[in-house]
Every structure is written in C-alpha cells, then in structure tokens.
Amino acid sequence: MTAKTSYLTSTIGQKQVVALSGLSLSLFVLAHMMGNLLIFVSPQAYNMYGHALVSTPLIYVAEAGLVLFFALHVFLAIRLTWLNRGARPQAYAVSAKGEKATHFVQKTLLAQGLVILVFVILHLITFKYGKVYWVTYDGVTVRDLHRLIIEVFSQPGYLTWYLVALVVLGLHLSHGVSSALQTFGAAHPQLTPLLKKIGLGYALIVSLGFISLPIYVYFIY
Amino acid sequence: MAGTTGKTLNLKLRIWRQSGPDKEGSFVDYEAKNISTDASFLEMLDVINVELVKKGEDPIEFDHDCREGICGSCSMVINGSPHGPDRGTATCQLHMRRFQDGQTVVVEPFRAKAFPLVKDLAVDRSSFDRIIQSGGYISVNTGNAPDANSLPVPKENADMAFAAATCIGCGACVAACKNASASLFVSAKLAHLALLPQGQAERDQRTLKMVAQMDEEGFGACTNTGACSAACPKEISLENIARMNRDYAKATLKDRKTSV
C-alpha cells in the first residue's frame, strides 16, 4: 500500500515549480517596471533602452526563459487548482467569517492569473507585435515605442484595462511572493513576518510603478 | 446549580442531514430552546437529539469522545468555520454563551473527498490513519526511557516538537482549507519526529512516504492561506508546512530511488 513517490507528480514538487517560476516572473516584472520608468527621463532614453534590449542576442535566451517559466507557471497552477477543486466535491453552504476566513485574494488566485494571461497576450499584440514607428537619434534608427505608448494610452479604454490588469497583478504578487518562499520552506519566527511585508511592498512597488506610466501619459503628457 | 449562570438562549439551527454515504443530503431546520449558555455545542446537540429520540425520529449523528478538547473526534463546521468561531477551540469546548439569542447557526460536516461522509455530521477520517501508517512512526526499538541528558535535545527543538505533537488529528485543517489540503496535519506529524534525534534515521523516507500517501488519498495542494492554522484547535504553526516542503525537496535530492 506504499504510494509511489515522484517529485513532479507530487503536490509539493509541483507547488515548488510554480513557486520557482513565479519568483522568476516576479523579478522580470520588477525589471520591466524599472525600464518603463525611463519614460520619465526622456523619449530618447526610453526608446534607446528598448533598442539596447532587442539588440543583444541574449534577448532570445531571456525570452525563451520567460516563455518557459510563464508556461510552466500557468500550466501547473491550472492543473493544481483543478486537483484542489476535486479535493472538495461538495462546497460548504456557508463560508467562514472573521478570523477563520480565507482572504479573497487567496481564493481568487486562478482568476487573477487568467486575467494576467489574457493581459500578457494582448499586451504583446499591442506593443511587441504592434504598430512600428521609427525614429533616428544621432544617426541610429530605432523603433519609436514612445510614440506608440502615447498613442495607446491616450485612449481611455486602454487606460482603464491597464489599470484593472495592473491592480490584479499587484494582488497576485501580494500573495505570491511570500507564498513562494513558504513553499520552498522559508519559515522563521522573525524573518517570515518581515518577508510577508516585503512581499506586500514588492507588489505595491511593481504595480504602482507600472500604473504610473499610463496615468502619466493620459493625464499629464 | 452551583457554578452555572442560569442563563439560557434559543437558536435556529440548520443542520445537514444525510442518512448514508450514497444518500441525498439536505439541511433540516431545528429550534433549540432554553439551551443553557454554560452548555457546550455538543451538549446542545445532545438536547436536540433527546427530543428527536422522544419523537421517534433519527438523532443527529456526530462524532465525539473525550469532550475535553484532546481526542480530536468532534468534527463539524459551524457557520462556515470548523469547530466554530473561536481560535484554539474544538467543538466540544465551544460554549453556547458564544452565540446570541435567536441566532441562526448552520452546521455542516467536514467536506473533503478524502473524508467521505458516513452519516449526517460524521465523516470517515481513516485517510489520516493511512498517512500515519505510511511512515509516521519510528520503526526501531528505542528501548527504555534514556537517562536524562544522555541524548541531548535543544530546548527549542523539544518545544517545537511538542507543539507539533499536540496535533489531535481532528481534520479541521482539511475542513478549513479551500483546497481540502492535509498539509498542516501531515507536516505536524512529520515535525514531531523530524525535530528529535530518534526521528532522524528515517526522516527522509518518512517525508517521502507520508507526502505520497497524502497525495494518494486525494487531498488538495497547499496555497499557504493559513486557514488551517486559524481553524486548528491546537494552533499548529504554518512553520511546520514550510519544514515539510524543505524536507521533501531535500529528501527527493538525497533519495536514491526517487523518480522524477
């Protein structure tokens, strides 16, 4: 009656892959957010940063890694959520209130993830594979992403959708970052409460940093 | 009567009734009248059951044994919370003074695929026993109690092991978890051995086997919501789940038979 042990089919093993890919993606969004902030320096700084990124062959390695992590994260999270739903075939008539309640952010992780998935696909279509304008700085012709950004975020529809998606990303990170650390086994009476705060701070910084760009374009630029 | 407040209250109860595992179940409304605020929740159900028996009806089935919060038998979800609204309390230690006169109280069984319903509020928790059987023990003969200090155990480890060992295996963690995960139970049962010298020899194998059995039983995965620890009558810490996760990864790397 000994059950077979296998890391990648075990719940803990799968959770650890979700956690690892999630943490990697968290680092990516932080880097992406910081890159975006160059728009506050100048259109040239913003465009040259984008140009520098796509000019290095390392971009293909980075992109492949991102696609892999994203796919693993989405696939395993959906698979585990499916398993989790199956572990309680009959739902409770009443849900807990007060101290024993589960936070809505933690109950809606899959829904948040699906919003982010749709967002990422549309985001790539809008920008990476979107309209191409060119601009020349000191004899170097680069893609004028700045112009596209201004064009897109001047539309209230895009602004609203981005605000919604980025708040959802913030909620996802607010649970995800510290949860991933717990999944790896980081738990400490003094450090864990601090890591939880760092996770929340991380989510807030990433999401507000991202939000600053469309807000700036729509209301100030 | 000495030591009682003499206060009573009335409640509207909605209790899950299901005559058998394969039968259709539904909520049935009951009126609980003149219940002493000093009574425990189970004693309140006893009063209802006495009336049901007098009327020739089937009494409400629920598990109970010690009624002093240490056996882990009582297992019901009261207004959405396993063991009711209070922290660190089993249903048998939940007192009626915690409720308001005229309040509606919904009582459901623990819901999990791995805890199949037996009848009404009673569920079969033998999946927990099978997890323990898969490795939650020390198989070598440890002999008589050793002389004090012949086997040094750091005070902190002894305290943590003891805290984990207070788990009474009631299953409230599973009932509270949105995923019906047994991680808190399994991690407590791993921790009380993993933190002591006697538990080291089989530590890796024990972790691998008990986690495999936990998955086999059809419990969900852990999302680190902490609902388990909040519902736990013994307030077992989430730190144990972290230790289990860490030990599981380590054991996978060290085990020469693990497959990917």
XYZ file of C-alpha atoms in Angstrom:
481
model
C 0.000 0.000 0.000
C 3.038 2.258 -0.245
C 2.175 5.149 -2.510
C 4.688 5.874 -5.260
C 6.890 8.893 -4.691
C 7.707 11.113 -7.612
C 8.687 14.760 -7.302
C 6.966 16.275 -10.319
C 3.692 14.478 -9.775
C 3.619 15.258 -6.046
C 1.672 18.300 -4.908
C 4.713 19.728 -3.121
C 7.001 19.235 -6.128
C 4.519 20.906 -8.452
C 3.983 23.765 -5.996
C 7.729 24.309 -5.852
C 7.922 24.580 -9.644
C 5.009 27.054 -9.558
C 6.858 28.971 -6.826
C 10.191 28.994 -8.684
C 8.636 30.125 -11.966
C 6.517 32.662 -10.084
C 9.523 34.171 -8.326
C 11.399 34.375 -11.634
C 8.453 36.127 -13.256
C 8.266 38.456 -10.243
C 11.861 39.513 -10.884
C 11.014 40.043 -14.550
C 8.074 42.347 -13.806
C 10.256 44.391 -11.446
C 12.908 44.815 -14.167
C 10.234 45.613 -16.756
C 8.647 48.192 -14.455
C 12.003 49.885 -13.812
C 12.692 50.009 -17.557
C 9.317 51.700 -18.086
C 10.258 54.465 -15.677
C 12.777 55.698 -18.282
C 9.795 57.388 -19.929
C 10.103 59.983 -17.174
C 13.692 60.666 -18.282
C 13.060 61.312 -21.987
C 11.514 59.696 -25.080
C 15.046 59.068 -26.316
C 16.144 57.282 -23.124
C 13.014 55.116 -23.329
C 13.487 54.214 -26.981
C 17.229 53.621 -26.660
C 16.642 51.261 -23.713
C 14.199 49.248 -25.820
C 16.675 49.233 -28.672
C 19.505 48.053 -26.414
C 17.334 45.198 -25.142
C 16.412 43.842 -28.577
C 19.913 44.364 -29.996
C 21.609 41.784 -27.803
C 21.416 38.107 -28.778
C 20.809 37.379 -25.077
C 17.255 38.612 -25.614
C 16.415 35.257 -27.230
C 17.666 33.349 -24.192
C 15.739 35.674 -21.885
C 12.585 35.393 -23.994
C 12.807 31.617 -24.152
C 13.241 31.510 -20.372
C 10.277 33.801 -19.847
C 8.035 31.770 -22.132
C 9.106 28.576 -20.376
C 8.527 29.963 -16.865
C 5.232 31.517 -17.876
C 4.002 28.302 -19.494
C 5.067 26.174 -16.507
C 3.506 28.588 -14.053
C 0.188 28.728 -15.898
C 0.014 25.020 -16.721
C 0.878 23.723 -13.249
C -1.238 26.332 -11.456
C -4.287 25.364 -13.522
C -3.574 21.670 -13.000
C -3.211 22.085 -9.228
C -6.304 24.267 -8.963
C -8.204 21.572 -10.837
C -6.911 18.986 -8.356
C -7.770 21.260 -5.420
C -11.329 21.761 -6.627
C -11.662 17.999 -6.954
C -10.500 17.546 -3.359
C -13.762 19.145 -2.199
C -16.538 17.844 -4.460
C -19.266 19.380 -2.309
C -18.864 23.012 -1.313
C -19.896 24.437 2.045
C -23.240 26.236 2.219
C -21.746 28.954 4.420
C -18.214 30.329 4.179
C -16.164 31.277 7.213
C -16.169 34.820 8.517
C -13.795 36.601 10.853
C -10.525 35.088 11.994
C -11.036 31.749 10.281
C -11.910 33.208 6.877
C -9.691 32.880 3.813
C -8.775 36.215 2.208
C -10.478 36.866 -1.146
C -7.092 37.475 -2.784
C -6.116 33.908 -1.914
C -9.424 32.493 -3.096
C -9.181 34.176 -6.494
C -5.579 33.409 -7.473
C -6.619 31.409 -10.534
C -8.989 34.143 -11.752
C -6.226 36.725 -11.230
C -3.833 34.515 -13.165
C -6.257 34.201 -16.074
C -6.712 37.987 -16.220
C -2.909 38.351 -16.283
C -2.623 35.683 -19.005
C -5.137 37.487 -21.252
C -3.438 40.781 -20.436
C 0.025 39.500 -21.375
C -1.203 38.172 -24.730
C -2.999 41.418 -25.601
C -0.066 43.458 -24.293
C 2.357 41.642 -26.614
C -0.017 42.175 -29.550
C -0.365 45.889 -28.759
C 3.308 46.664 -28.263
C 5.818 43.964 -29.244
C 3.878 42.984 -32.362
C 2.031 46.295 -32.704
C 2.470 49.280 -34.976
C 6.085 50.078 -35.784
C 7.273 53.703 -35.934
C 10.891 54.644 -36.428
C 12.964 57.466 -35.060
C 16.597 58.410 -35.609
C 18.909 59.551 -32.835
C 22.476 60.557 -33.785
C 22.283 58.570 -36.999
C 20.927 55.417 -35.300
C 17.417 54.429 -36.374
C 15.447 52.734 -33.605
C 11.833 51.758 -33.020
C 9.806 54.693 -31.675
C 7.954 52.828 -28.935
C 7.444 56.098 -27.124
C 5.139 57.320 -29.897
C 3.146 54.096 -29.768
C 2.843 54.333 -25.972
C 1.473 57.873 -26.222
C -0.942 56.810 -28.951
C -2.237 53.808 -26.997
C -2.567 55.346 -23.551
C -4.351 58.444 -24.830
C -7.361 56.159 -25.239
C -9.494 55.818 -22.094
C -10.365 52.180 -22.927
C -6.713 51.102 -22.883
C -6.054 53.171 -19.765
C -8.908 51.509 -17.841
C -7.990 47.974 -18.930
C -4.343 48.515 -17.989
C -5.284 49.890 -14.580
C -7.508 46.876 -13.892
C -4.900 44.369 -15.088
C -2.082 46.002 -13.126
C -4.090 46.091 -9.901
C -4.810 42.384 -10.441
C -1.078 41.791 -10.979
C -0.419 43.612 -7.701
C -2.923 41.410 -5.841
C -1.388 38.286 -7.383
C 2.097 39.344 -6.262
C 0.863 40.345 -2.810
C 0.157 36.678 -2.078
C 2.580 35.082 -4.497
C 5.968 36.422 -3.445
C 5.817 35.463 0.241
C 3.826 32.300 -0.519
C 6.528 31.098 -2.900
C 9.136 31.475 -0.174
C 6.991 29.426 2.235
C 6.601 26.755 -0.467
C 10.378 26.433 -0.622
C 10.437 26.058 3.121
C 11.497 29.514 4.240
C 9.806 29.967 7.591
C 11.280 31.723 10.537
C 9.631 33.308 13.568
C 11.296 36.670 12.972
C 12.010 36.609 9.228
C 8.662 35.339 7.963
C 6.593 38.327 9.147
C 9.249 40.553 7.565
C 9.177 38.577 4.301
C 5.394 38.947 4.225
C 5.787 42.710 4.467
C 8.498 42.644 1.809
C 6.137 40.650 -0.435
C 3.393 43.226 0.037
C 5.826 46.088 -0.536
C 7.139 44.374 -3.660
C 3.601 44.005 -5.038
C 2.815 47.635 -4.273
C 6.033 48.965 -5.845
C 5.701 46.866 -9.020
C 2.046 47.616 -9.519
C 2.256 51.357 -8.733
C 5.417 51.649 -10.830
C 3.631 50.128 -13.815
C 0.488 52.186 -13.264
C 2.467 55.430 -13.216
C 3.186 55.165 -16.951
C -0.361 55.058 -18.403
C -1.521 57.600 -15.797
C 1.301 59.940 -16.776
C 0.571 59.574 -20.484
C -3.186 60.062 -20.154
C -3.353 62.835 -17.598
C -0.035 64.689 -17.766
C 1.818 64.153 -21.050
C -26.847 24.559 40.378
C -23.536 25.822 41.646
C -21.168 27.341 39.089
C -23.759 27.984 36.427
C -25.040 31.313 35.249
C -28.587 30.034 34.853
C -28.898 31.936 31.563
C -30.486 30.300 28.536
C -30.898 31.099 24.863
C -32.851 29.977 21.829
C -31.276 29.204 18.471
C -32.420 28.426 14.957
C -30.352 25.505 13.732
C -29.855 24.411 10.141
C -28.212 21.010 10.289
C -27.011 18.812 7.437
C -28.889 15.502 7.492
C -27.813 12.647 5.280
C -28.812 9.099 6.106
C -25.840 7.446 4.409
C -22.790 7.959 2.173
C -24.710 7.402 -1.054
C -27.929 9.098 0.004
C -29.045 12.603 -0.891
C -28.489 15.012 1.972
C -30.122 18.315 2.828
C -30.375 20.918 5.549
C -33.093 20.440 8.144
C -34.211 23.274 10.433
C -34.459 22.733 14.183
C -35.354 25.028 17.054
C -33.052 24.828 20.051
C -34.998 26.150 23.028
C -33.878 27.067 26.543
C -30.313 25.990 25.975
C -28.020 26.822 28.897
C -25.309 29.272 27.932
C -22.990 27.068 30.007
C -23.610 24.083 27.730
C -21.048 23.079 25.126
C -22.049 22.912 21.483
C -22.159 19.115 21.675
C -24.332 19.226 24.801
C -26.715 21.488 22.899
C -26.874 18.836 20.156
C -27.451 16.190 22.845
C -30.530 18.158 23.968
C -31.826 18.275 20.392
C -31.143 14.555 19.984
C -33.019 13.627 23.165
C -36.057 15.457 21.796
C -35.673 13.733 18.414
C -35.471 10.321 20.088
C -38.572 11.111 22.191
C -40.419 11.937 18.989
C -39.251 8.636 17.487
C -37.013 10.414 14.930
C -33.466 9.546 13.967
C -30.996 11.512 16.142
C -28.311 13.663 14.526
C -25.157 11.617 14.074
C -21.909 13.336 15.088
C -18.515 12.140 16.294
C -17.467 12.869 19.863
C -15.487 11.201 22.575
C -13.497 12.940 25.304
C -15.362 16.253 25.208
C -12.367 17.971 26.727
C -10.587 19.058 23.560
C -7.902 16.387 23.324
C -9.256 13.435 21.354
C -9.907 15.095 18.000
C -13.210 13.302 17.441
C -15.595 16.215 17.095
C -15.685 17.401 13.545
C -18.253 19.860 12.421
C -18.327 23.126 10.536
C -20.313 25.780 12.390
C -21.355 28.831 10.381
C -18.597 28.121 7.888
C -15.812 27.596 10.440
C -14.515 24.188 11.543
C -15.004 23.936 15.334
C -16.906 27.225 15.277
C -15.806 30.850 15.505
C -13.180 30.678 18.282
C -9.476 30.061 17.768
C -7.735 27.228 19.564
C -11.025 25.548 20.406
C -12.553 22.197 19.495
C -16.338 21.966 19.031
C -16.691 20.218 22.406
C -15.064 23.184 24.118
C -17.175 25.746 22.278
C -19.767 27.121 24.662
C -23.237 28.354 23.887
C -22.522 31.725 25.540
C -20.543 32.420 22.357
C -23.863 32.643 20.457
C -26.605 35.234 20.550
C -30.210 34.559 21.434
C -32.223 33.977 18.260
C -29.127 33.480 16.089
C -29.258 31.129 13.103
C -26.492 28.528 13.229
C -25.659 26.415 10.177
C -23.942 23.101 10.948
C -22.274 21.108 8.180
C -19.960 18.098 8.110
C -16.257 18.439 7.194
C -16.270 18.483 3.391
C -13.426 16.719 1.584
C -13.128 13.928 -0.950
C -10.661 12.223 1.404
C -13.164 12.445 4.286
C -16.174 10.565 2.879
C -19.396 11.236 4.724
C -20.682 8.445 6.952
C -23.914 9.949 8.212
C -25.175 13.477 8.976
C -22.171 15.252 10.529
C -19.919 12.204 10.875
C -17.161 11.706 8.314
C -14.622 8.931 7.812
C -11.152 10.272 8.613
C -9.270 6.992 8.204
C -7.254 8.609 5.387
C -5.320 10.252 8.241
C -4.636 6.823 9.733
C -3.328 5.560 6.416
C -0.977 8.553 6.202
C 0.397 7.701 9.659
C 0.675 4.029 8.673
C 2.731 5.003 5.623
C 5.604 6.240 7.791
C 4.556 8.384 10.738
C 6.394 6.335 13.327
C 9.843 5.199 14.393
C 10.397 1.565 13.457
C 13.485 0.864 15.532
C 13.220 -0.256 19.131
C 14.182 2.790 21.167
C 14.418 0.820 24.419
C 13.559 2.135 27.833
C 13.400 5.820 28.604
C 17.028 7.024 28.385
C 18.792 8.684 31.309
C 18.201 12.395 31.407
C 20.673 14.294 29.206
C 22.172 11.117 27.701
C 20.583 12.188 24.419
C 20.823 15.954 24.169
C 17.813 17.711 22.671
C 17.969 21.500 22.348
C 15.198 23.122 24.386
C 13.861 24.970 21.344
C 13.586 21.738 19.337
C 11.873 19.987 22.222
C 9.355 22.833 22.425
C 8.686 22.833 18.676
C 8.387 19.035 18.577
C 5.950 19.151 21.478
C 3.910 21.924 19.861
C 3.641 19.818 16.686
C 2.802 16.721 18.716
C -0.229 18.461 20.218
C -2.000 17.829 16.876
C -5.058 15.744 17.728
C -5.699 14.719 14.120
C -9.218 16.149 14.043
C -9.019 17.225 10.408
C -10.152 20.814 10.936
C -7.164 21.895 8.820
C -8.538 19.932 5.871
C -12.053 21.216 6.511
C -10.886 24.842 6.663
C -8.594 24.749 3.642
C -10.103 25.976 0.380
C -8.202 23.117 -1.281
C -9.016 20.480 1.363
C -5.269 20.091 1.823
C -3.911 17.928 4.633
C -0.568 19.759 4.690
C -0.875 21.041 8.261
C -1.728 17.606 9.663
C 0.983 15.784 7.714
C 3.588 18.429 8.467
C 2.807 18.288 12.198
C 3.125 14.520 12.208
C 6.451 14.819 10.360
C 7.703 17.638 12.581
C 7.265 15.971 15.941
C 9.656 13.252 14.786
C 11.905 15.322 12.498
C 12.821 17.658 15.352
C 14.037 14.902 17.676
C 17.173 12.720 17.464
C 15.180 9.472 17.375
C 13.394 10.626 14.241
C 16.494 11.287 12.141
C 17.270 7.810 10.760
C 14.012 7.563 8.838
C 13.413 11.288 8.321
C 13.808 11.381 4.517
C 11.905 8.188 3.828
C 9.159 9.199 6.233
C 8.723 12.547 4.474
C 8.587 10.974 1.018
C 6.167 8.236 2.051
C 3.760 10.377 4.046
C 3.598 13.059 1.349
C 2.988 10.388 -1.293
C 0.196 8.883 0.809
C -1.293 12.344 1.417
C -1.477 12.888 -2.358
C -2.775 9.365 -2.932
C -5.692 9.990 -0.558
C -6.923 12.857 -2.741
C -6.198 15.863 -0.528
C -5.517 19.147 -2.327
C -2.272 21.110 -2.517
C -1.242 23.903 -0.141
C -1.800 27.549 -1.179
C -0.350 28.951 2.067
C -3.562 30.743 3.003
C -3.143 29.903 6.691
C -6.828 28.985 7.094
C -5.731 25.598 8.514
C -3.710 27.094 11.334
C -6.501 29.575 12.133
C -9.006 26.709 12.425
C -6.675 24.339 14.305
C -7.852 23.719 17.877
C -4.191 23.234 18.810
C -2.995 26.229 16.767
C -0.339 24.224 14.919
C 2.021 26.616 13.128
C 2.428 27.030 9.359
C 6.153 26.787 10.044
C 5.637 23.011 10.031
C 4.397 23.111 6.438
C 7.493 25.067 5.439
C 9.669 22.423 7.145
C 7.801 19.670 5.296
C 8.297 21.443 1.956
C 12.003 21.899 2.694
C 12.423 18.305 3.869
C 10.518 16.984 0.866
C 12.824 18.761 -1.594
C 15.906 17.627 0.359
C 14.666 14.044 0.654
C 13.957 13.961 -3.096
C 17.533 15.001 -3.826
C 19.025 12.537 -1.340
C 16.834 9.538 -2.068
C 18.433 7.097 -4.495
C 15.122 5.606 -5.561
C 13.144 8.767 -6.246
C 11.844 9.129 -9.744
C 11.042 12.431 -11.363
